């Protein structure tokens, strides 16, 4: 349920604030080291490896402990913020890297991390690497896809049914006066879902048309929240926090979290005609103290055990074709058949400009 997601995010954020080290122990979901090298940074078994992540990283209890037991490595986690903050910190510290391996760079920021030289090429040889390959941002081998998801608008079914108002279906619908003051999204300058949604509108209306769409959306009473939690839990009427707006930016995977206790259907739904496909990557950091341990962690993220855990722990879809989705996801959380996309080179060339223009148009 949504409350579970909130609790998990709070726990993860608390851990991030302290740039905390979670020294955990454990065992066998590893993909092993294709190079056959030592796990330790000092050339012996054991040692430590530091994983730099965004603040939503989470796996079920026991998985990381199993990896540590299998490899003899001790894993420390550092989480400097959300996906955007993560890339910024990697760039600012590239001469003295925060860690050995990164997880959580997404396709909206992948080109920036690659261009800034914060990553070292690595090609995993575990079976799921073949499933990850089509999502690679380029052919440099700098980043390995781990999971994916669709950032989409969600609606509160009961709100629309109670008022006999048809639910919107498209981005254009949101500018109709019938939906005035009903939508909340997140800030494209401070939130990775917000940036993804901005890119959805670029994909939908083109480089010369997205600005007018946002003018129309703003004129129709759009609200912009700083982050996903504010939009979903405070402003969204379907998020459990008593909000007043029945349309909120979230994910295609969000609806199963709103299935009531003892119920059979979610109280919310994702508008699959409004989605942008987000892919999250892992990579070895240039200048890593323990590059072999970093490679093992990339392999581990592609292991069957971690891939099967991703839907329940991080609300994303695994890249591996060898694992089955949870039953409620298969029924209530399909990915969009035709999500909006923007080529990575166009994102790289225009991201800063688009965000600056969006800020001027929408938040002043």
Coordinates of C-alpha atoms in Angstrom, one line a residue, residues 54-359:
X54 CA 19.9 7.7 -4.8
X55 CA 17.8 7.9 -1.6
X56 CA 15.1 5.4 -2.8
X57 CA 17.5 2.5 -3.0
X58 CA 16.2 -0.5 -1.0
X59 CA 16.4 -4.3 -1.1
X60 CA 14.7 -6.8 1.1
X61 CA 16.4 -7.8 4.3
X62 CA 18.9 -10.6 3.8
X63 CA 19.8 -9.9 0.1
X64 CA 22.7 -7.6 0.8
X65 CA 23.8 -9.7 3.7
X66 CA 23.9 -12.7 1.4
X67 CA 26.1 -10.8 -1.1
X68 CA 28.5 -10.0 1.7
X69 CA 28.6 -13.5 2.9
X70 CA 29.3 -14.8 -0.6
X71 CA 32.0 -12.4 -1.4
X72 CA 33.6 -11.5 1.9
X73 CA 33.0 -7.9 1.0
X74 CA 31.5 -5.4 3.4
X75 CA 29.1 -3.0 1.6
X76 CA 28.8 0.6 2.7
X77 CA 26.0 2.7 1.2
X78 CA 26.1 6.5 0.5
X79 CA 23.0 8.2 -0.7
X80 CA 23.4 11.9 -1.4
X81 CA 19.8 12.6 -2.6
X82 CA 17.5 11.8 -5.5
X83 CA 18.7 10.9 -9.0
X84 CA 19.6 14.4 -10.0
X85 CA 21.5 15.2 -6.8
X86 CA 23.2 11.8 -7.1
X87 CA 24.7 12.7 -10.5
X88 CA 25.6 16.2 -9.4
X89 CA 27.5 14.8 -6.4
X90 CA 29.3 12.3 -8.6
X91 CA 30.5 15.1 -10.8
X92 CA 31.5 17.4 -8.0
X93 CA 33.6 14.6 -6.3
X94 CA 34.9 12.9 -9.4
X95 CA 38.6 13.6 -8.4
X96 CA 37.9 11.9 -5.0
X97 CA 35.0 9.6 -5.7
X98 CA 32.3 9.0 -3.1
X99 CA 32.5 5.3 -3.6
X100 CA 33.3 2.4 -5.9
X101 CA 30.0 1.8 -7.8
X102 CA 26.8 3.7 -8.4
X103 CA 23.2 2.6 -8.8
X104 CA 20.3 4.9 -9.7
X105 CA 21.5 7.1 -12.5
X106 CA 18.5 7.3 -14.9
X107 CA 18.2 8.0 -18.6
X108 CA 17.4 11.7 -18.0
X109 CA 20.9 12.2 -16.5
X110 CA 22.9 9.3 -18.0
X111 CA 24.5 11.4 -20.7
X112 CA 25.7 14.0 -18.2
X113 CA 27.4 11.4 -16.0
X114 CA 29.1 9.8 -19.0
X115 CA 30.2 13.1 -20.6
X116 CA 31.7 14.1 -17.2
X117 CA 33.9 11.0 -17.1
X118 CA 32.7 9.8 -13.7
X119 CA 32.3 6.2 -14.9
X120 CA 34.6 3.3 -16.0
X121 CA 33.5 0.8 -18.6
X122 CA 32.4 -2.6 -17.4
X123 CA 30.4 -5.3 -19.3
X124 CA 28.8 -7.8 -17.0
X125 CA 28.7 -11.4 -18.2
X126 CA 25.8 -12.6 -16.0
X127 CA 22.7 -13.9 -17.9
X128 CA 20.5 -10.8 -17.3
X129 CA 23.1 -8.6 -18.9
X130 CA 21.7 -9.6 -22.3
X131 CA 18.3 -8.3 -21.2
X132 CA 20.0 -5.0 -20.0
X133 CA 21.9 -4.4 -23.2
X134 CA 19.0 -3.0 -25.3
X135 CA 18.6 -0.2 -22.7
X136 CA 22.3 0.9 -22.7
X137 CA 22.5 4.7 -23.2
X138 CA 25.4 4.3 -25.6
X139 CA 28.1 1.7 -26.6
X140 CA 30.7 2.9 -24.1
X141 CA 29.8 0.2 -21.5
X142 CA 29.7 2.9 -18.9
X143 CA 26.2 2.1 -17.5
X144 CA 24.3 -1.2 -17.2
X145 CA 20.5 -1.0 -17.0
X146 CA 19.1 -2.6 -13.8
X147 CA 15.4 -1.7 -13.9
X148 CA 12.8 0.5 -15.6
X149 CA 9.5 2.1 -15.0
X150 CA 7.0 4.6 -16.5
X151 CA 6.4 8.0 -14.9
X152 CA 2.7 8.6 -15.5
X153 CA -0.2 10.7 -14.2
X154 CA -2.4 8.7 -11.7
X155 CA -6.1 9.3 -11.1
X156 CA -8.3 8.8 -8.1
X157 CA -11.2 6.6 -9.5
X158 CA -13.6 7.4 -6.7
X159 CA -13.2 11.2 -7.0
X160 CA -14.3 11.1 -10.7
X161 CA -17.0 8.5 -10.1
X162 CA -18.6 10.4 -7.2
X163 CA -18.9 13.5 -9.4
X164 CA -19.8 11.8 -12.6
X165 CA -16.8 13.4 -14.3
X166 CA -15.0 11.3 -17.0
X167 CA -11.4 10.6 -16.2
X168 CA -8.9 12.3 -18.4
X169 CA -6.9 10.1 -20.8
X170 CA -4.3 12.2 -22.5
X171 CA -1.9 15.1 -21.8
X172 CA -4.1 17.4 -23.8
X173 CA -7.2 16.5 -21.7
X174 CA -5.5 18.2 -18.7
X175 CA -5.8 21.6 -20.2
X176 CA -9.6 21.2 -20.6
X177 CA -11.6 23.5 -18.2
X178 CA -13.4 20.4 -16.9
X179 CA -10.1 19.5 -15.1
X180 CA -9.3 22.9 -13.8
X181 CA -7.4 22.9 -10.4
X182 CA -7.3 19.0 -10.4
X183 CA -3.7 18.2 -11.3
X184 CA -0.5 18.2 -9.2
X185 CA 2.9 17.4 -10.7
X186 CA 6.4 17.7 -9.3
X187 CA 9.1 20.3 -9.9
X188 CA 11.1 19.5 -13.1
X189 CA 14.1 21.3 -11.6
X190 CA 14.2 19.4 -8.3
X191 CA 12.5 16.1 -8.9
X192 CA 13.4 13.2 -11.3
X193 CA 9.8 12.3 -11.9
X194 CA 9.2 16.0 -12.6
X195 CA 12.0 16.1 -15.1
X196 CA 10.6 12.8 -16.7
X197 CA 7.2 14.4 -17.1
X198 CA 8.7 17.5 -18.7
X199 CA 10.4 15.2 -21.1
X200 CA 7.1 13.4 -21.8
X201 CA 5.6 16.8 -22.8
X202 CA 8.6 17.4 -25.1
X203 CA 8.1 14.0 -26.6
X204 CA 4.4 14.7 -27.1
X205 CA 4.4 18.3 -28.3
X206 CA 7.8 18.7 -29.8
X207 CA 10.6 21.2 -29.0
X208 CA 8.5 24.1 -30.3
X209 CA 5.2 23.0 -28.7
X210 CA 5.8 21.9 -25.2
X211 CA 6.1 25.5 -23.8
X212 CA 2.6 26.4 -24.9
X213 CA 1.2 23.2 -23.4
X214 CA 2.7 24.2 -20.0
X215 CA 1.3 27.7 -20.3
X216 CA -2.1 26.2 -20.9
X217 CA -1.7 23.7 -18.1
X218 CA -0.6 26.4 -15.7
X219 CA -3.6 28.6 -16.7
X220 CA -5.8 25.6 -15.9
X221 CA -4.8 25.6 -12.3
X222 CA -1.8 23.3 -12.2
X223 CA -0.1 22.8 -8.9
X224 CA 3.6 22.1 -8.7
X225 CA 5.0 20.3 -5.6
X226 CA 8.7 20.1 -4.8
X227 CA 8.9 16.3 -4.6
X228 CA 7.0 13.1 -5.3
X229 CA 6.0 12.5 -1.7
X230 CA 4.5 16.0 -1.4
X231 CA 2.5 15.5 -4.6
X232 CA 1.3 12.0 -3.9
X233 CA 0.8 12.0 -0.1
X234 CA -0.2 15.6 0.5
X235 CA -2.0 16.9 -2.6
X236 CA -3.3 13.7 -4.3
X237 CA -6.8 12.7 -3.1
X238 CA -6.0 9.1 -3.8
X239 CA -2.7 9.0 -1.9
X240 CA -4.1 8.5 1.5
X241 CA -3.2 11.9 2.8
X242 CA -6.6 13.6 2.3
X243 CA -5.4 15.8 -0.6
X244 CA -7.8 17.7 -2.8
X245 CA -6.4 16.9 -6.3
X246 CA -7.5 13.7 -8.0
X247 CA -4.7 13.7 -10.7
X248 CA -1.1 13.4 -9.6
X249 CA 2.2 12.6 -11.1
X250 CA 3.5 9.2 -10.0
X251 CA 4.3 5.9 -11.6
X252 CA 2.6 3.1 -13.6
X253 CA 3.5 0.8 -10.7
X254 CA 1.7 3.0 -8.1
X255 CA -1.9 1.6 -8.4
X256 CA -1.4 -1.8 -6.8
X257 CA -0.2 0.0 -3.7
X258 CA -3.8 1.4 -3.3
X259 CA -5.6 -1.9 -3.2
X260 CA -7.5 -1.7 0.1
X261 CA -7.0 -4.2 2.8
X262 CA -9.2 -7.2 1.8
X263 CA -10.1 -5.6 -1.5
X264 CA -9.4 -6.8 -5.0
X265 CA -8.9 -3.7 -7.1
X266 CA -6.8 -0.5 -6.7
X267 CA -8.6 2.7 -6.0
X268 CA -6.3 4.6 -8.4
X269 CA -5.2 4.0 -11.9
X270 CA -2.3 5.2 -14.2
X271 CA -3.0 7.1 -17.4
X272 CA -0.9 5.1 -19.8
X273 CA -1.3 7.7 -22.5
X274 CA 0.8 10.2 -20.4
X275 CA 3.9 8.2 -19.6
X276 CA 7.7 8.7 -20.0
X277 CA 9.9 5.5 -19.8
X278 CA 12.6 5.8 -17.1
X279 CA 15.5 3.4 -17.0
X280 CA 17.9 3.2 -14.0
X281 CA 21.5 2.1 -14.4
X282 CA 24.5 0.9 -12.4
X283 CA 28.1 1.6 -13.2
X284 CA 31.7 1.4 -11.8
X285 CA 33.0 4.7 -10.7
X286 CA 36.2 6.0 -12.3
X287 CA 39.0 6.1 -9.7
X288 CA 37.2 3.4 -7.5
X289 CA 39.3 2.1 -4.7
X290 CA 37.8 -1.4 -5.2
X291 CA 36.9 -1.8 -8.9
X292 CA 36.6 -5.5 -8.6
X293 CA 34.1 -5.3 -5.7
X294 CA 32.3 -2.7 -7.8
X295 CA 32.0 -5.1 -10.7
X296 CA 30.6 -7.8 -8.4
X297 CA 28.0 -5.4 -7.1
X298 CA 26.9 -4.6 -10.7
X299 CA 26.6 -8.4 -11.3
X300 CA 24.6 -8.8 -8.0
X301 CA 22.1 -6.1 -9.1
X302 CA 21.4 -8.2 -12.2
X303 CA 21.1 -11.5 -10.2
X304 CA 17.8 -13.3 -10.2
X305 CA 17.3 -12.7 -6.5
X306 CA 17.7 -8.9 -6.7
X307 CA 15.8 -8.6 -10.0
X308 CA 12.9 -10.5 -8.4
X309 CA 13.0 -8.2 -5.4
X310 CA 13.0 -4.9 -7.4
X311 CA 9.2 -4.6 -7.8
X312 CA 8.4 -5.0 -4.1
X313 CA 11.3 -3.0 -2.9
X314 CA 11.9 -0.2 -5.4
X315 CA 8.6 -0.2 -7.4
X316 CA 10.4 -0.6 -10.7
X317 CA 10.3 -3.3 -13.3
X318 CA 13.3 -5.6 -13.5
X319 CA 15.2 -5.8 -16.8
X320 CA 15.7 -9.5 -16.5
X321 CA 13.3 -11.7 -18.5
X322 CA 14.0 -14.6 -16.2
X323 CA 11.9 -13.3 -13.3
X324 CA 8.1 -13.1 -13.0
X325 CA 6.4 -9.9 -12.0
X326 CA 4.2 -10.0 -8.8
X327 CA 0.6 -11.1 -9.7
X328 CA -0.9 -7.7 -8.8
X329 CA 1.6 -6.0 -11.0
X330 CA 0.8 -8.2 -13.9
X331 CA -2.9 -7.3 -13.5
X332 CA -2.8 -3.7 -12.3
X333 CA 0.5 -2.2 -13.2
X334 CA 1.2 -2.7 -16.9
X335 CA 3.8 -0.6 -18.6
X336 CA 2.6 1.8 -21.3
X337 CA 2.6 0.3 -24.8
X338 CA 3.8 3.6 -26.4
X339 CA 5.5 5.8 -23.7
X340 CA 6.8 9.2 -24.8
X341 CA 10.5 9.2 -25.5
X342 CA 13.2 11.7 -26.3
X343 CA 16.5 10.6 -27.8
X344 CA 19.3 10.7 -25.3
X345 CA 21.5 13.0 -27.4
X346 CA 18.6 15.5 -27.5
X347 CA 18.2 15.3 -23.7
X348 CA 22.0 15.8 -23.3
X349 CA 22.0 18.8 -25.6
X350 CA 18.8 20.5 -24.2
X351 CA 18.2 19.3 -20.7
X352 CA 19.5 22.4 -18.9
X353 CA 17.8 24.8 -21.4
X354 CA 14.5 23.0 -21.1
X355 CA 14.6 23.0 -17.3
X356 CA 15.5 26.7 -17.3
X357 CA 12.7 27.5 -19.7
X358 CA 10.2 25.3 -17.7
X359 CA 11.2 27.1 -14.5

